[in-house]
């Protein structure tokens, strides 16, 4: 039996070094006991190796590394062994991660998804409270975890901001960089039961866990915030079930505005029957107006050089309350001339596939990752040219605004360019196709498939029929995910 001790619950580097040695030494997962040592020290200090890696090396798919980084932060005590088992199997089955029916793959992906959700919750529900700075104390006072140093040692410094959070998993260190970037000019501490992190404006450090009593209860800003929140609270748009799903009650005690929610909902119920119809009409009108303003702004887009040669901006089209969105690559020659997406040969194939999949084109929103036609002139013909990374990034702002307004439940990326636009990174279609993916920043669910133009380019008739049938099935599966 081999015993491996990691420095911390979130010690991914230590686990990676240890498991590499175990695999090279042919130590089976059921012959390994994983344990965790104490948590202490500087957040960015080097972590000691728990075991000496064996000589040699081997490669693993990049998605496994990403999956393991998240799943390892879960509170499940079996996570180290589960990941070890998956790694061993991957050496014999390189495409194992594509098998969504495999119980081990499904379990580990579930762990990773729960961790990502917990990371999002921390970013959404942490509330800092201001703690006025006190004069410098005598030098013999003890270390205070709430300020990340000796009590009051920063004489004359700016006020401290302190937040309390209770994560479900070991995500605090993984989330630290987000708060440093977001609140770089503040001096702050985030206290949790297992660990506290502190930012003094220049350096990030950590200390031992704390209790809720170590964090302040409130500050004068909260009274202003509560007044503002009460004034904007729209009871006609509140669905208690959905609110509890996205903002569980366990986080309410950290958020000053939620103390008002029960009474605001209770008061609203008496007026709800009168307000619903009016509110729906107003909200729908506001969303439509917002979309029209966005489209009009896009017509004058100069975010990249493509506008110089294209005929016009080709913006998205469809109902503003669509639950299903399709994102293509860019407008083609006919779309550029007509000013509408998906009206050329690829668009006609797309329409046929939607009909065979049982999807009403009039009920979906269609758009492109890049809004201007990129082409090369060959004589008098304009030949499609693939957008580069810079052009995709420049146009990504429009996609994000469309998503924010439409709020689709499911978004389908048609091709690699659309996938890169949605995820902000290169995505391999063959690896991710045929399964539900989570979009960044909680923007809903995504599915990835080929672009209809790919089907038109296939020279073999048999291959074209097979790929078309697969494309129709992709559309059918994505549409089935919509409530």
C-alpha positions as a Python dict, from the first residue, in 0.01 Angstrom:
ca = {
    (1, 'X'): (0, 0, 0),
    (2, 'X'): (139, 343, -100),
    (3, 'X'): (53, 647, 118),
    (4, 'X'): (67, 990, -50),
    (5, 'X'): (39, 1309, 154),
    (6, 'X'): (-60, 1632, -17),
    (7, 'X'): (5, 1978, 125),
    (8, 'X'): (-356, 2095, 103),
    (9, 'X'): (-704, 1993, -9),
    (10, 'X'): (-654, 2192, -330),
    (11, 'X'): (-294, 2083, -397),
    (12, 'X'): (-331, 2008, -767),
    (13, 'X'): (41, 2038, -843),
    (14, 'X'): (125, 1794, -565),
    (15, 'X'): (-139, 1548, -683),
    (16, 'X'): (-19, 1574, -1043),
    (17, 'X'): (343, 1503, -951),
    (18, 'X'): (245, 1217, -724),
    (19, 'X'): (3, 1052, -966),
    (20, 'X'): (256, 1077, -1249),
    (21, 'X'): (502, 876, -1041),
    (22, 'X'): (234, 626, -938),
    (23, 'X'): (131, 562, -1298),
    (24, 'X'): (491, 525, -1417),
    (25, 'X'): (555, 285, -1129),
    (26, 'X'): (241, 89, -1227),
    (27, 'X'): (86, 135, -882),
    (28, 'X'): (-290, 62, -916),
    (29, 'X'): (-534, 318, -772),
    (30, 'X'): (-671, 71, -515),
    (31, 'X'): (-323, 41, -366),
    (32, 'X'): (-292, 413, -286),
    (33, 'X'): (-407, 603, 21),
    (34, 'X'): (-438, 977, -29),
    (35, 'X'): (-419, 1210, 271),
    (36, 'X'): (-388, 1584, 321),
    (37, 'X'): (-153, 1774, 555),
    (38, 'X'): (-190, 2117, 718),
    (39, 'X'): (-287, 2432, 529),
    (40, 'X'): (-69, 2735, 600),
    (41, 'X'): (172, 2985, 451),
    (42, 'X'): (189, 3236, 170),
    (43, 'X'): (-68, 3194, -108),
    (44, 'X'): (195, 3211, -379),
    (45, 'X'): (469, 3019, -198),
    (46, 'X'): (600, 2703, -367),
    (47, 'X'): (438, 2384, -250),
    (48, 'X'): (667, 2101, -140),
    (49, 'X'): (644, 1777, -333),
    (50, 'X'): (467, 1504, -143),
    (51, 'X'): (654, 1232, -328),
    (52, 'X'): (946, 1215, -568),
    (53, 'X'): (816, 1180, -925),
    (54, 'X'): (939, 873, -1110),
    (55, 'X'): (1160, 917, -1412),
    (56, 'X'): (978, 936, -1742),
    (57, 'X'): (685, 1123, -1886),
    (58, 'X'): (360, 1066, -2071),
    (59, 'X'): (98, 1293, -2223),
    (60, 'X'): (-271, 1325, -2143),
    (61, 'X'): (-548, 1512, -2327),
    (62, 'X'): (-571, 1879, -2233),
    (63, 'X'): (-940, 1843, -2138),
    (64, 'X'): (-835, 1597, -1867),
    (65, 'X'): (-608, 1858, -1707),
    (66, 'X'): (-888, 2115, -1707),
    (67, 'X'): (-1135, 1860, -1573),
    (68, 'X'): (-895, 1746, -1299),
    (69, 'X'): (-814, 2102, -1186),
    (70, 'X'): (-1180, 2161, -1114),
    (71, 'X'): (-1279, 1820, -982),
    (72, 'X'): (-985, 1814, -740),
    (73, 'X'): (-1134, 2118, -561),
    (74, 'X'): (-1446, 1920, -471),
    (75, 'X'): (-1509, 1813, -112),
    (76, 'X'): (-1560, 1449, -213),
    (77, 'X'): (-1293, 1250, -30),
    (78, 'X'): (-1267, 1002, -317),
    (79, 'X'): (-1173, 1262, -578),
    (80, 'X'): (-797, 1189, -575),
    (81, 'X'): (-852, 818, -632),
    (82, 'X'): (-1124, 877, -892),
    (83, 'X'): (-895, 1103, -1095),
    (84, 'X'): (-611, 852, -1058),
    (85, 'X'): (-838, 580, -1195),
    (86, 'X'): (-951, 798, -1486),
    (87, 'X'): (-590, 882, -1572),
    (88, 'X'): (-494, 514, -1582),
    (89, 'X'): (-786, 432, -1810),
    (90, 'X'): (-707, 726, -2040),
    (91, 'X'): (-370, 575, -2125),
    (92, 'X'): (-548, 279, -2284),
    (93, 'X'): (-858, 470, -2398),
    (94, 'X'): (-745, 816, -2525),
    (95, 'X'): (-1101, 912, -2623),
    (96, 'X'): (-1259, 805, -2296),
    (97, 'X'): (-1363, 1161, -2206),
    (98, 'X'): (-1592, 1166, -2510),
    (99, 'X'): (-1795, 877, -2368),
    (100, 'X'): (-2066, 1057, -2174),
    (101, 'X'): (-2225, 725, -2080),
    (102, 'X'): (-1920, 609, -1885),
    (103, 'X'): (-2007, 620, -1511),
    (104, 'X'): (-1662, 739, -1403),
    (105, 'X'): (-1650, 1019, -1660),
    (106, 'X'): (-2000, 1130, -1564),
    (107, 'X'): (-1920, 1129, -1192),
    (108, 'X'): (-1601, 1334, -1229),
    (109, 'X'): (-1766, 1582, -1466),
    (110, 'X'): (-2042, 1622, -1207),
    (111, 'X'): (-1780, 1705, -944),
    (112, 'X'): (-1618, 1960, -1175),
    (113, 'X'): (-1953, 2120, -1258),
    (114, 'X'): (-2041, 2158, -890),
    (115, 'X'): (-1704, 2320, -826),
    (116, 'X'): (-1750, 2566, -1113),
    (117, 'X'): (-2092, 2656, -977),
    (118, 'X'): (-1946, 2713, -630),
    (119, 'X'): (-1679, 2940, -780),
    (120, 'X'): (-1953, 3139, -950),
    (121, 'X'): (-2152, 3161, -624),
    (122, 'X'): (-1854, 3301, -439),
    (123, 'X'): (-1800, 3567, -703),
    (124, 'X'): (-2168, 3659, -700),
    (125, 'X'): (-2245, 3655, -328),
    (126, 'X'): (-1936, 3785, -148),
    (127, 'X'): (-2020, 4121, 14),
    (128, 'X'): (-1742, 4333, 160),
    (129, 'X'): (-1807, 4547, 469),
    (130, 'X'): (-1590, 4842, 557),
    (131, 'X'): (-1386, 4830, 878),
    (132, 'X'): (-1243, 5173, 974),
    (133, 'X'): (-868, 5164, 1027),
    (134, 'X'): (-754, 5207, 1386),
    (135, 'X'): (-443, 5392, 1512),
    (136, 'X'): (-122, 5188, 1540),
    (137, 'X'): (-112, 4971, 1855),
    (138, 'X'): (187, 4877, 2070),
    (139, 'X'): (424, 4636, 1887),
    (140, 'X'): (351, 4337, 2112),
    (141, 'X'): (-11, 4285, 2002),
    (142, 'X'): (-94, 3948, 1840),
    (143, 'X'): (-160, 3849, 1482),
    (144, 'X'): (-519, 3907, 1372),
    (145, 'X'): (-654, 3679, 1095),
    (146, 'X'): (-922, 3934, 1005),
    (147, 'X'): (-663, 4184, 879),
    (148, 'X'): (-390, 3951, 766),
    (149, 'X'): (-122, 4078, 1008),
    (150, 'X'): (-60, 4223, 1352),
    (151, 'X'): (-360, 4411, 1488),
    (152, 'X'): (-357, 4764, 1348),
    (153, 'X'): (-1, 4740, 1218),
    (154, 'X'): (-76, 4946, 906),
    (155, 'X'): (-100, 5286, 1075),
    (156, 'X'): (-242, 5552, 850),
    (157, 'X'): (-348, 5298, 587),
    (158, 'X'): (-681, 5300, 406),
    (159, 'X'): (-982, 5132, 561),
    (160, 'X'): (-1004, 4753, 545),
    (161, 'X'): (-1290, 4566, 378),
    (162, 'X'): (-1386, 4227, 516),
    (163, 'X'): (-1622, 3962, 376),
    (164, 'X'): (-1747, 3631, 509),
    (165, 'X'): (-1822, 3336, 283),
    (166, 'X'): (-1890, 2966, 338),
    (167, 'X'): (-1789, 2773, 25),
    (168, 'X'): (-1911, 2423, -34),
    (169, 'X'): (-1580, 2313, -184),
    (170, 'X'): (-1209, 2401, -168),
    (171, 'X'): (-1231, 2697, -409),
    (172, 'X'): (-1092, 2991, -212),
    (173, 'X'): (-737, 2987, -346),
    (174, 'X'): (-861, 2916, -700),
    (175, 'X'): (-1086, 3222, -677),
    (176, 'X'): (-829, 3458, -525),
    (177, 'X'): (-704, 3605, -854),
    (178, 'X'): (-1058, 3708, -951),
    (179, 'X'): (-1097, 3923, -638),
    (180, 'X'): (-747, 4068, -674),
    (181, 'X'): (-829, 4182, -1028),
    (182, 'X'): (-1176, 4305, -938),
    (183, 'X'): (-1079, 4489, -617),
    (184, 'X'): (-715, 4571, -686),
    (185, 'X'): (-722, 4915, -517),
    (186, 'X'): (-891, 4800, -194),
    (187, 'X'): (-737, 4643, 114),
    (188, 'X'): (-959, 4344, 179),
    (189, 'X'): (-992, 4008, 348),
    (190, 'X'): (-1223, 3717, 269),
    (191, 'X'): (-1282, 3496, 571),
    (192, 'X'): (-1400, 3137, 536),
    (193, 'X'): (-1415, 2849, 786),
    (194, 'X'): (-1102, 2680, 646),
    (195, 'X'): (-883, 2963, 521),
    (196, 'X'): (-869, 3343, 504),
    (197, 'X'): (-712, 3537, 216),
    (198, 'X'): (-586, 3894, 245),
    (199, 'X'): (-491, 4158, -11),
    (200, 'X'): (-298, 4466, 102),
    (201, 'X'): (-290, 4632, -241),
    (202, 'X'): (37, 4465, -343),
    (203, 'X'): (57, 4116, -201),
    (204, 'X'): (-184, 3831, -152),
    (205, 'X'): (-141, 3622, 161),
    (206, 'X'): (-341, 3372, 357),
    (207, 'X'): (-415, 3286, 716),
    (208, 'X'): (-610, 3035, 919),
    (209, 'X'): (-984, 2991, 896),
    (210, 'X'): (-1223, 3215, 1084),
    (211, 'X'): (-1577, 3224, 1214),
    (212, 'X'): (-1874, 3437, 1120),
    (213, 'X'): (-1823, 3634, 1442),
    (214, 'X'): (-1483, 3752, 1312),
    (215, 'X'): (-1650, 3938, 1026),
    (216, 'X'): (-1835, 4269, 1075),
    (217, 'X'): (-2214, 4266, 1072),
    (218, 'X'): (-2265, 4573, 860),
    (219, 'X'): (-2161, 4927, 781),
    (220, 'X'): (-2332, 5259, 693),
    (221, 'X'): (-2320, 5183, 320),
    (222, 'X'): (-2567, 4899, 369),
    (223, 'X'): (-2851, 5134, 459),
    (224, 'X'): (-2804, 5317, 130),
    (225, 'X'): (-2779, 4989, -61),
    (226, 'X'): (-3099, 4852, 98),
    (227, 'X'): (-3288, 5167, 4),
    (228, 'X'): (-3166, 5139, -353),
    (229, 'X'): (-3248, 4768, -375),
    (230, 'X'): (-3600, 4821, -243),
    (231, 'X'): (-3657, 5093, -503),
    (232, 'X'): (-3553, 4873, -798),
    (233, 'X'): (-3710, 4549, -672),
    (234, 'X'): (-3964, 4441, -936),
    (235, 'X'): (-4202, 4183, -782),
    (236, 'X'): (-4356, 4104, -1119),
    (237, 'X'): (-4022, 3959, -1232),
    (238, 'X'): (-3948, 3756, -920),
    (239, 'X'): (-3996, 3381, -937),
    (240, 'X'): (-3919, 3255, -590),
    (241, 'X'): (-3823, 2905, -704),
    (242, 'X'): (-3579, 3036, -962),
    (243, 'X'): (-3441, 3290, -715),
    (244, 'X'): (-3375, 3021, -455),
    (245, 'X'): (-3203, 2807, -717),
    (246, 'X'): (-2970, 3086, -825),
    (247, 'X'): (-2933, 3248, -482),
    (248, 'X'): (-2980, 2981, -211),
    (249, 'X'): (-3087, 3096, 134),
    (250, 'X'): (-2751, 2996, 284),
    (251, 'X'): (-2598, 3304, 116),
    (252, 'X'): (-2869, 3549, 221),
    (253, 'X'): (-2712, 3625, 557),
    (254, 'X'): (-2405, 3765, 379),
    (255, 'X'): (-2604, 3996, 154),
    (256, 'X'): (-2773, 4302, 308),
    (257, 'X'): (-3035, 4336, 36),
    (258, 'X'): (-3180, 3989, 89),
    (259, 'X'): (-3311, 4084, 432),
    (260, 'X'): (-3572, 4286, 243),
    (261, 'X'): (-3680, 4011, 4),
    (262, 'X'): (-3945, 3825, 214),
    (263, 'X'): (-4135, 4143, 298),
    (264, 'X'): (-4104, 4280, -54),
    (265, 'X'): (-4247, 3957, -198),
    (266, 'X'): (-4526, 3950, 60),
    (267, 'X'): (-4625, 4308, -22),
    (268, 'X'): (-4609, 4234, -393),
    (269, 'X'): (-4847, 3938, -384),
    (270, 'X'): (-5144, 4161, -310),
    (271, 'X'): (-5078, 4358, -629),
    (272, 'X'): (-4950, 4077, -845),
    (273, 'X'): (-5267, 3998, -1039),
    (274, 'X'): (-5292, 4361, -1156),
    (275, 'X'): (-4923, 4404, -1234),
    (276, 'X'): (-4844, 4086, -1428),
    (277, 'X'): (-5000, 4174, -1762),
    (278, 'X'): (-4867, 4531, -1755),
    (279, 'X'): (-4521, 4423, -1646),
    (280, 'X'): (-4491, 4158, -1915),
    (281, 'X'): (-4584, 4404, -2186),
    (282, 'X'): (-4341, 4663, -2051),
    (283, 'X'): (-4056, 4416, -2010),
    (284, 'X'): (-4110, 4273, -2358),
    (285, 'X'): (-4115, 4623, -2502),
    (286, 'X'): (-3798, 4718, -2318),
    (287, 'X'): (-3614, 4407, -2438),
    (288, 'X'): (-3719, 4469, -2796),
    (289, 'X'): (-3609, 4831, -2770),
    (290, 'X'): (-3274, 4727, -2626),
    (291, 'X'): (-3219, 4480, -2909),
    (292, 'X'): (-3311, 4739, -3171),
    (293, 'X'): (-3069, 4989, -3017),
    (294, 'X'): (-2794, 4729, -3018),
    (295, 'X'): (-2861, 4638, -3381),
    (296, 'X'): (-2858, 5005, -3484),
    (297, 'X'): (-2528, 5055, -3304),
    (298, 'X'): (-2381, 4749, -3476),
    (299, 'X'): (-2467, 4893, -3816),
    (300, 'X'): (-2187, 5147, -3761),
    (301, 'X'): (-1941, 4898, -3613),
    (302, 'X'): (-1570, 4971, -3676),
    (303, 'X'): (-1426, 4740, -3408),
    (304, 'X'): (-1205, 4567, -3668),
    (305, 'X'): (-1098, 4635, -4026),
    (306, 'X'): (-1357, 4409, -4192),
    (307, 'X'): (-1613, 4689, -4212),
    (308, 'X'): (-1396, 4865, -4473),
    (309, 'X'): (-1474, 4613, -4749),
    (310, 'X'): (-1805, 4451, -4648),
    (311, 'X'): (-2131, 4585, -4787),
    (312, 'X'): (-2293, 4613, -4443),
    (313, 'X'): (-2316, 4471, -4094),
    (314, 'X'): (-2525, 4154, -4085),
    (315, 'X'): (-2679, 4139, -3740),
    (316, 'X'): (-2871, 3857, -3573),
    (317, 'X'): (-3241, 3797, -3628),
    (318, 'X'): (-3523, 3626, -3444),
    (319, 'X'): (-3761, 3673, -3151),
    (320, 'X'): (-3608, 3853, -2853),
    (321, 'X'): (-3753, 3591, -2618),
    (322, 'X'): (-3608, 3296, -2812),
    (323, 'X'): (-3500, 3005, -2592),
    (324, 'X'): (-3275, 2862, -2862),
    (325, 'X'): (-2992, 3056, -3032),
    (326, 'X'): (-2773, 2948, -3323),
    (327, 'X'): (-2436, 3115, -3382),
    (328, 'X'): (-2261, 3074, -3716),
    (329, 'X'): (-1922, 3191, -3837),
    (330, 'X'): (-1980, 3501, -4050),
    (331, 'X'): (-2212, 3623, -4326),
    (332, 'X'): (-2140, 3491, -4674),
    (333, 'X'): (-2162, 3668, -5006),
    (334, 'X'): (-2542, 3655, -5030),
    (335, 'X'): (-2591, 3747, -4663),
    (336, 'X'): (-2362, 4048, -4708),
    (337, 'X'): (-2570, 4172, -4998),
    (338, 'X'): (-2910, 4095, -4841),
    (339, 'X'): (-2824, 4211, -4487),
    (340, 'X'): (-2977, 3897, -4331),
    (341, 'X'): (-2807, 3591, -4178),
    (342, 'X'): (-2837, 3238, -4320),
    (343, 'X'): (-3003, 3316, -4654),
    (344, 'X'): (-2740, 3163, -4887),
    (345, 'X'): (-2683, 2797, -4976),
    (346, 'X'): (-2565, 2710, -4624),
    (347, 'X'): (-2866, 2892, -4485),
    (348, 'X'): (-3101, 2690, -4703),
    (349, 'X'): (-2944, 2367, -4580),
    (350, 'X'): (-2971, 2500, -4225),
    (351, 'X'): (-3345, 2568, -4274),
    (352, 'X'): (-3399, 2217, -4410),
    (353, 'X'): (-3217, 2062, -4114),
    (354, 'X'): (-3422, 2267, -3867),
    (355, 'X'): (-3744, 2148, -4029),
    (356, 'X'): (-3634, 1783, -4018),
    (357, 'X'): (-3535, 1824, -3653),
    (358, 'X'): (-3880, 1965, -3572),
    (359, 'X'): (-3753, 2316, -3495),
    (360, 'X'): (-3949, 2620, -3610),
    (361, 'X'): (-3703, 2872, -3763),
    (362, 'X'): (-3937, 3153, -3665),
    (363, 'X'): (-3893, 3067, -3295),
    (364, 'X'): (-3511, 3067, -3285),
    (365, 'X'): (-3254, 3345, -3288),
    (366, 'X'): (-2977, 3319, -3548),
    (367, 'X'): (-2661, 3526, -3562),
    (368, 'X'): (-2291, 3505, -3648),
    (369, 'X'): (-1970, 3528, -3447),
    (370, 'X'): (-1837, 3788, -3693),
    (371, 'X'): (-2080, 4043, -3832),
    (372, 'X'): (-1897, 4148, -4151),
    (373, 'X'): (-1816, 3938, -4458),
    (374, 'X'): (-1446, 3854, -4489),
    (375, 'X'): (-1342, 3754, -4838),
    (376, 'X'): (-1070, 3740, -5102),
    (377, 'X'): (-1126, 3868, -5455),
    (378, 'X'): (-1066, 3619, -5736),
    (379, 'X'): (-1149, 3806, -6050),
    (380, 'X'): (-1501, 3933, -5988),
    (381, 'X'): (-1585, 3665, -5732),
    (382, 'X'): (-1570, 3719, -5357),
    (383, 'X'): (-1438, 3400, -5197),
    (384, 'X'): (-1502, 3334, -4827),
    (385, 'X'): (-1197, 3379, -4600),
    (386, 'X'): (-1188, 3243, -4245),
    (387, 'X'): (-1190, 3509, -3968),
    (388, 'X'): (-875, 3519, -3756),
    (389, 'X'): (-852, 3527, -3375),
    (390, 'X'): (-830, 3907, -3359),
    (391, 'X'): (-1143, 3954, -3569),
    (392, 'X'): (-1334, 3699, -3363),
    (393, 'X'): (-1230, 3869, -3040),
    (394, 'X'): (-1320, 4215, -3170),
    (395, 'X'): (-1668, 4097, -3262),
    (396, 'X'): (-1723, 3894, -2948),
    (397, 'X'): (-1865, 4202, -2774),
    (398, 'X'): (-2172, 4192, -3001),
    (399, 'X'): (-2236, 3824, -2929),
    (400, 'X'): (-2215, 3886, -2555),
    (401, 'X'): (-2468, 4170, -2582),
    (402, 'X'): (-2704, 3957, -2790),
    (403, 'X'): (-2683, 3680, -2531),
    (404, 'X'): (-2744, 3926, -2248),
    (405, 'X'): (-3061, 4057, -2417),
    (406, 'X'): (-3203, 3733, -2561),
    (407, 'X'): (-3100, 3516, -2264),
    (408, 'X'): (-3131, 3187, -2458),
    (409, 'X'): (-3153, 2872, -2254),
    (410, 'X'): (-2950, 2681, -2513),
    (411, 'X'): (-2697, 2819, -2761),
    (412, 'X'): (-2571, 2610, -3054),
    (413, 'X'): (-2228, 2690, -3199),
    (414, 'X'): (-2214, 2609, -3570),
    (415, 'X'): (-1847, 2547, -3638),
    (416, 'X'): (-1514, 2619, -3469),
    (417, 'X'): (-1528, 2997, -3515),
    (418, 'X'): (-1863, 3021, -3337),
    (419, 'X'): (-1737, 2795, -3058),
    (420, 'X'): (-1427, 3007, -3010),
    (421, 'X'): (-1641, 3320, -2992),
    (422, 'X'): (-1871, 3169, -2727),
    (423, 'X'): (-1601, 3012, -2509),
    (424, 'X'): (-1316, 3258, -2567),
    (425, 'X'): (-1075, 2977, -2659),
    (426, 'X'): (-1006, 2721, -2929),
    (427, 'X'): (-1255, 2433, -2920),
    (428, 'X'): (-1222, 2100, -3099),
    (429, 'X'): (-1557, 2006, -3250),
    (430, 'X'): (-1491, 1632, -3266),
    (431, 'X'): (-1413, 1625, -2894),
    (432, 'X'): (-1699, 1841, -2766),
    (433, 'X'): (-1972, 1754, -3015),
    (434, 'X'): (-2288, 1583, -2899),
    (435, 'X'): (-2295, 1687, -2535),
    (436, 'X'): (-2413, 1976, -2322),
    (437, 'X'): (-2147, 2230, -2219),
    (438, 'X'): (-2162, 2517, -1974),
    (439, 'X'): (-2100, 2863, -2117),
    (440, 'X'): (-1870, 3105, -1931),
    (441, 'X'): (-2020, 3341, -1672),
    (442, 'X'): (-2340, 3143, -1638),
    (443, 'X'): (-2464, 3233, -1987),
    (444, 'X'): (-2654, 2905, -2022),
    (445, 'X'): (-2596, 2576, -2196),
    (446, 'X'): (-2411, 2528, -2523),
    (447, 'X'): (-2392, 2258, -2788),
    (448, 'X'): (-2130, 2242, -3061),
    (449, 'X'): (-2174, 2101, -3410),
    (450, 'X'): (-2047, 2166, -3762),
    (451, 'X'): (-2141, 2460, -3979),
    (452, 'X'): (-2386, 2379, -4264),
    (453, 'X'): (-2126, 2503, -4515),
    (454, 'X'): (-1906, 2210, -4410),
    (455, 'X'): (-2174, 1974, -4539),
    (456, 'X'): (-2181, 2153, -4872),
    (457, 'X'): (-1806, 2110, -4915),
    (458, 'X'): (-1806, 1731, -4869),
    (459, 'X'): (-1725, 1578, -5210),
    (460, 'X'): (-1859, 1229, -5136),
    (461, 'X'): (-2236, 1195, -5157),
    (462, 'X'): (-2251, 912, -4904),
    (463, 'X'): (-2042, 1106, -4651),
    (464, 'X'): (-2259, 1413, -4712),
    (465, 'X'): (-2579, 1221, -4633),
    (466, 'X'): (-2428, 1068, -4320),
    (467, 'X'): (-2293, 1398, -4192),
    (468, 'X'): (-2617, 1577, -4270),
    (469, 'X'): (-2813, 1317, -4069),
    (470, 'X'): (-2573, 1364, -3782),
    (471, 'X'): (-2614, 1742, -3805),
    (472, 'X'): (-2993, 1707, -3789),
    (473, 'X'): (-2957, 1487, -3482),
    (474, 'X'): (-2732, 1748, -3317),
    (475, 'X'): (-2998, 2013, -3374),
    (476, 'X'): (-3269, 1780, -3244),
    (477, 'X'): (-3075, 1704, -2924),
    (478, 'X'): (-3001, 2070, -2855),
    (479, 'X'): (-3364, 2170, -2913),
    (480, 'X'): (-3480, 1895, -2679),
    (481, 'X'): (-3287, 2064, -2397),
    (482, 'X'): (-3512, 2368, -2412),
    (483, 'X'): (-3788, 2360, -2149),
}
